[in-house]
């Protein structure tokens, strides 16, 4: 009996103890796959926001989903034009809700994907990403909800980690990070009146903590991946599907993979005289939408089926388009027409550009594109980046101080171990300060007495560390405009990313007691009153310079007359590739680039020009000017997949011979060169009196695309060659190379891309010419000379010795004439 009573008491005590405890630690997933979770509306360890939090409208619904949700196709219903009677689109099919799909689209609802990337990852203990989504007035007025799908690392502690979604800087919901086993979809209701016509800011903010580890290294194991195919805004009612003509192009958005596609149908594609207006149309559409991952696809036969992130465009005379689209508006027979009509098959909007002749068609294209035109003499203040990184990057031309609050950085109080925040800044194409210039970060920050010496603050420029400041005090401190020098060697023309990272170590982290990773007491604060100071820098254009072309479309974006464009043949693949390239260049230039097609390089002269096409049809003069081997016209052929694993005996023998005979010595020499470059910024190119000549380049058979730049025959212009083994390789290669993640990698004298390996490689510039870009001034020429001498060390030393000798000779001569001899 005593044993029974004792056992009963023991069970009662255990039950009471269990009810008083929080959720136990468990290295397995927090829930089985597919189970529902309820998002929390308050974060256990939120950082201090720049604005007071706004209550989130309950209730919040959660839709579980697997790792790869499929995006259902929406059925947008644009308004018919006045000349065409309204047509009712067929009802959208309703996909069944299965374990492999996201929430089904309700009848009458409209879905807009919002992530402009193929992948979106939030890493570390704190991460924040912002961009804008363009909405029509009908979409902004409709009842809306926001859904996102995510999966996180298994080491993320759910009780101390949260994902917060903001719309127009107002939090609409917060979710505990607890989906390590698969992708989960979470839905938040959007408060009425929060969305607005035009640009709307979308922000994801992640606060994540490790389950068990308190080290700095463990923070790199924290991540949450947002699935673009499962992240969208849903609008109730068919009115949200209407696309007014003024907003339809800007509101095109993206598909579930973060891409934007313009499908242009031109029956008279290969006729003379159509190329110039079509390329102008492509650039205008690109600038109007300003999306980061745009591609253009031309065809002549059929109207593609519409969908998210796609816009179909019909271009041609009324007689040419009638077989493809019988219900043409009556006005197309008599005058230029640019209007939106409805595809009767799918109900998708179609941009119709027509007229009685191609002259009228060109006039209709101008009505669409002309609002994006800008004179090359009008200076821009920003680079347009808000569609993938908000706010727009300010363009700095001279000595400037910019507060971080203007660059999108928020005041943040941080309780973790590694805080990283980044912002964008832009410099012009004639930036020339990569060897001597120094900018400054005037840092406003604070840290507690728990932060130990050994902690430090790092500054990164384009993912390259540029400066480090150690924390040496043990009593805490407040930093007021602490100057941190940042070398400008990592800056490049166009867009640049600057990151501030604080590495914080405390005694508590060394002990790492249970629960210490979830501590909510701030140990560091970064204030948005910090400033970035950019000094005056040398401004002079350089030729060749592919980085300047990728950054601001230099020199073509500054041309005062149409740029000659050589296209080897006018087919769908080649014209699609040219439109994709020029569309990306138009975004970086901020306006469409006027082009004129030429049939021979002899008509170009010494003007800036672009050559695009297959390598076999490329003019020999263009290849010679860009130092491309003429033999590549016959030898450059992609390696078939069946030969990918075949090893050539002769090549293998030579490689093994070099490894055995000189591999050790060569590795030591390479290590010594890297040490000199890393510690003293000394390279082989800097240890020569004058730059050497460019070497003839032969593309490897593994390469499938080549971009090269050189001078015109007389040296007065820049010639850019974009070539591939075939038109198909050209189109596919440019679709990859112009993507937002890959485009900034274009630099140097030559850039190549391989579809086999996915690698983008560059050949640095050996010798370049200066191109004056600003009015003559002593101050600018002094900065140019300082940067050139800093790059060419031996030339600087030689001039210094000559200068000293001249001083000595002059002094000796003066003493002989003026001194007293004994």
CSV table of N, CA and C in Angstrom, one decimal, residues 85 98 122 137 184 250 290 307 324 344 369 432 497 509 512 550 583 595 625 653-654 671 676-677 711 732 741 762:
chain,number,residue,atom,x,y,z
A,85,UNK,N,-15.6,45.0,-77.8
A,85,UNK,CA,-16.6,44.7,-76.8
A,85,UNK,C,-15.9,43.8,-75.7
A,98,UNK,N,-3.2,19.6,-52.5
A,98,UNK,CA,-2.5,18.4,-52.2
A,98,UNK,C,-1.3,18.7,-51.4
A,122,UNK,N,17.8,34.5,-46.0
A,122,UNK,CA,18.0,35.4,-44.8
A,122,UNK,C,19.0,34.7,-43.9
A,137,UNK,N,-4.1,50.8,-59.1
A,137,UNK,CA,-5.1,51.3,-58.1
A,137,UNK,C,-6.1,50.3,-57.7
A,184,UNK,N,7.0,25.6,-45.2
A,184,UNK,CA,5.7,25.9,-44.6
A,184,UNK,C,5.2,27.3,-45.2
A,250,UNK,N,4.4,48.6,-65.9
A,250,UNK,CA,5.1,48.8,-64.6
A,250,UNK,C,4.7,47.7,-63.6
A,290,UNK,N,11.6,48.0,-65.1
A,290,UNK,CA,12.7,48.1,-64.2
A,290,UNK,C,12.9,46.8,-63.4
A,307,UNK,N,0.7,34.6,-68.4
A,307,UNK,CA,0.9,34.1,-67.0
A,307,UNK,C,1.5,35.1,-66.1
A,324,UNK,N,-3.3,36.4,-87.0
A,324,UNK,CA,-3.0,36.0,-85.6
A,324,UNK,C,-4.1,36.4,-84.6
A,344,UNK,N,-8.6,36.2,-76.3
A,344,UNK,CA,-9.8,35.4,-76.0
A,344,UNK,C,-9.6,34.0,-75.5
A,369,UNK,N,7.4,54.5,-75.5
A,369,UNK,CA,8.8,54.6,-75.1
A,369,UNK,C,9.2,56.0,-74.8
A,432,UNK,N,37.9,56.7,-61.2
A,432,UNK,CA,39.3,56.2,-61.4
A,432,UNK,C,40.0,56.5,-60.1
A,497,UNK,N,28.0,47.6,-53.1
A,497,UNK,CA,27.3,47.2,-51.9
A,497,UNK,C,28.3,47.4,-50.7
A,509,UNK,N,29.2,34.2,-23.6
A,509,UNK,CA,29.3,33.4,-24.8
A,509,UNK,C,30.4,32.3,-24.6
A,512,UNK,N,28.6,29.9,-22.4
A,512,UNK,CA,27.5,29.3,-23.2
A,512,UNK,C,26.6,28.4,-22.3
A,550,UNK,N,28.8,47.5,-67.7
A,550,UNK,CA,27.8,46.8,-66.9
A,550,UNK,C,27.2,47.7,-65.8
A,583,UNK,N,18.1,45.7,-73.3
A,583,UNK,CA,17.2,46.1,-72.2
A,583,UNK,C,17.9,46.2,-70.9
A,595,UNK,N,20.0,53.2,-81.2
A,595,UNK,CA,20.8,52.4,-82.0
A,595,UNK,C,20.4,52.5,-83.5
A,625,UNK,N,40.2,44.1,-83.2
A,625,UNK,CA,40.2,45.2,-82.3
A,625,UNK,C,40.0,44.8,-80.9
A,653,UNK,N,49.4,14.2,-70.0
A,653,UNK,CA,50.8,14.0,-69.8
A,653,UNK,C,51.5,15.3,-69.5
A,654,UNK,N,51.2,16.3,-70.2
A,654,UNK,CA,51.8,17.6,-70.0
A,654,UNK,C,51.5,18.2,-68.6
A,671,UNK,N,52.3,31.5,-54.0
A,671,UNK,CA,52.0,31.9,-52.7
A,671,UNK,C,52.7,33.2,-52.3
A,676,UNK,N,52.3,39.1,-51.4
A,676,UNK,CA,52.6,40.5,-51.8
A,676,UNK,C,51.4,41.3,-52.1
A,677,UNK,N,50.5,40.7,-52.8
A,677,UNK,CA,49.2,41.3,-53.2
A,677,UNK,C,48.4,41.6,-52.0
A,711,UNK,N,39.3,49.0,-78.6
A,711,UNK,CA,39.2,50.3,-79.2
A,711,UNK,C,38.8,50.1,-80.7
A,732,UNK,N,20.6,31.9,-75.0
A,732,UNK,CA,20.6,31.3,-73.6
A,732,UNK,C,21.7,31.9,-72.7
A,741,UNK,N,22.0,38.7,-60.5
A,741,UNK,CA,23.1,38.2,-59.7
A,741,UNK,C,24.4,38.1,-60.5
A,762,UNK,N,36.7,36.3,-66.1
A,762,UNK,CA,37.1,37.5,-66.7
A,762,UNK,C,38.6,37.5,-67.0
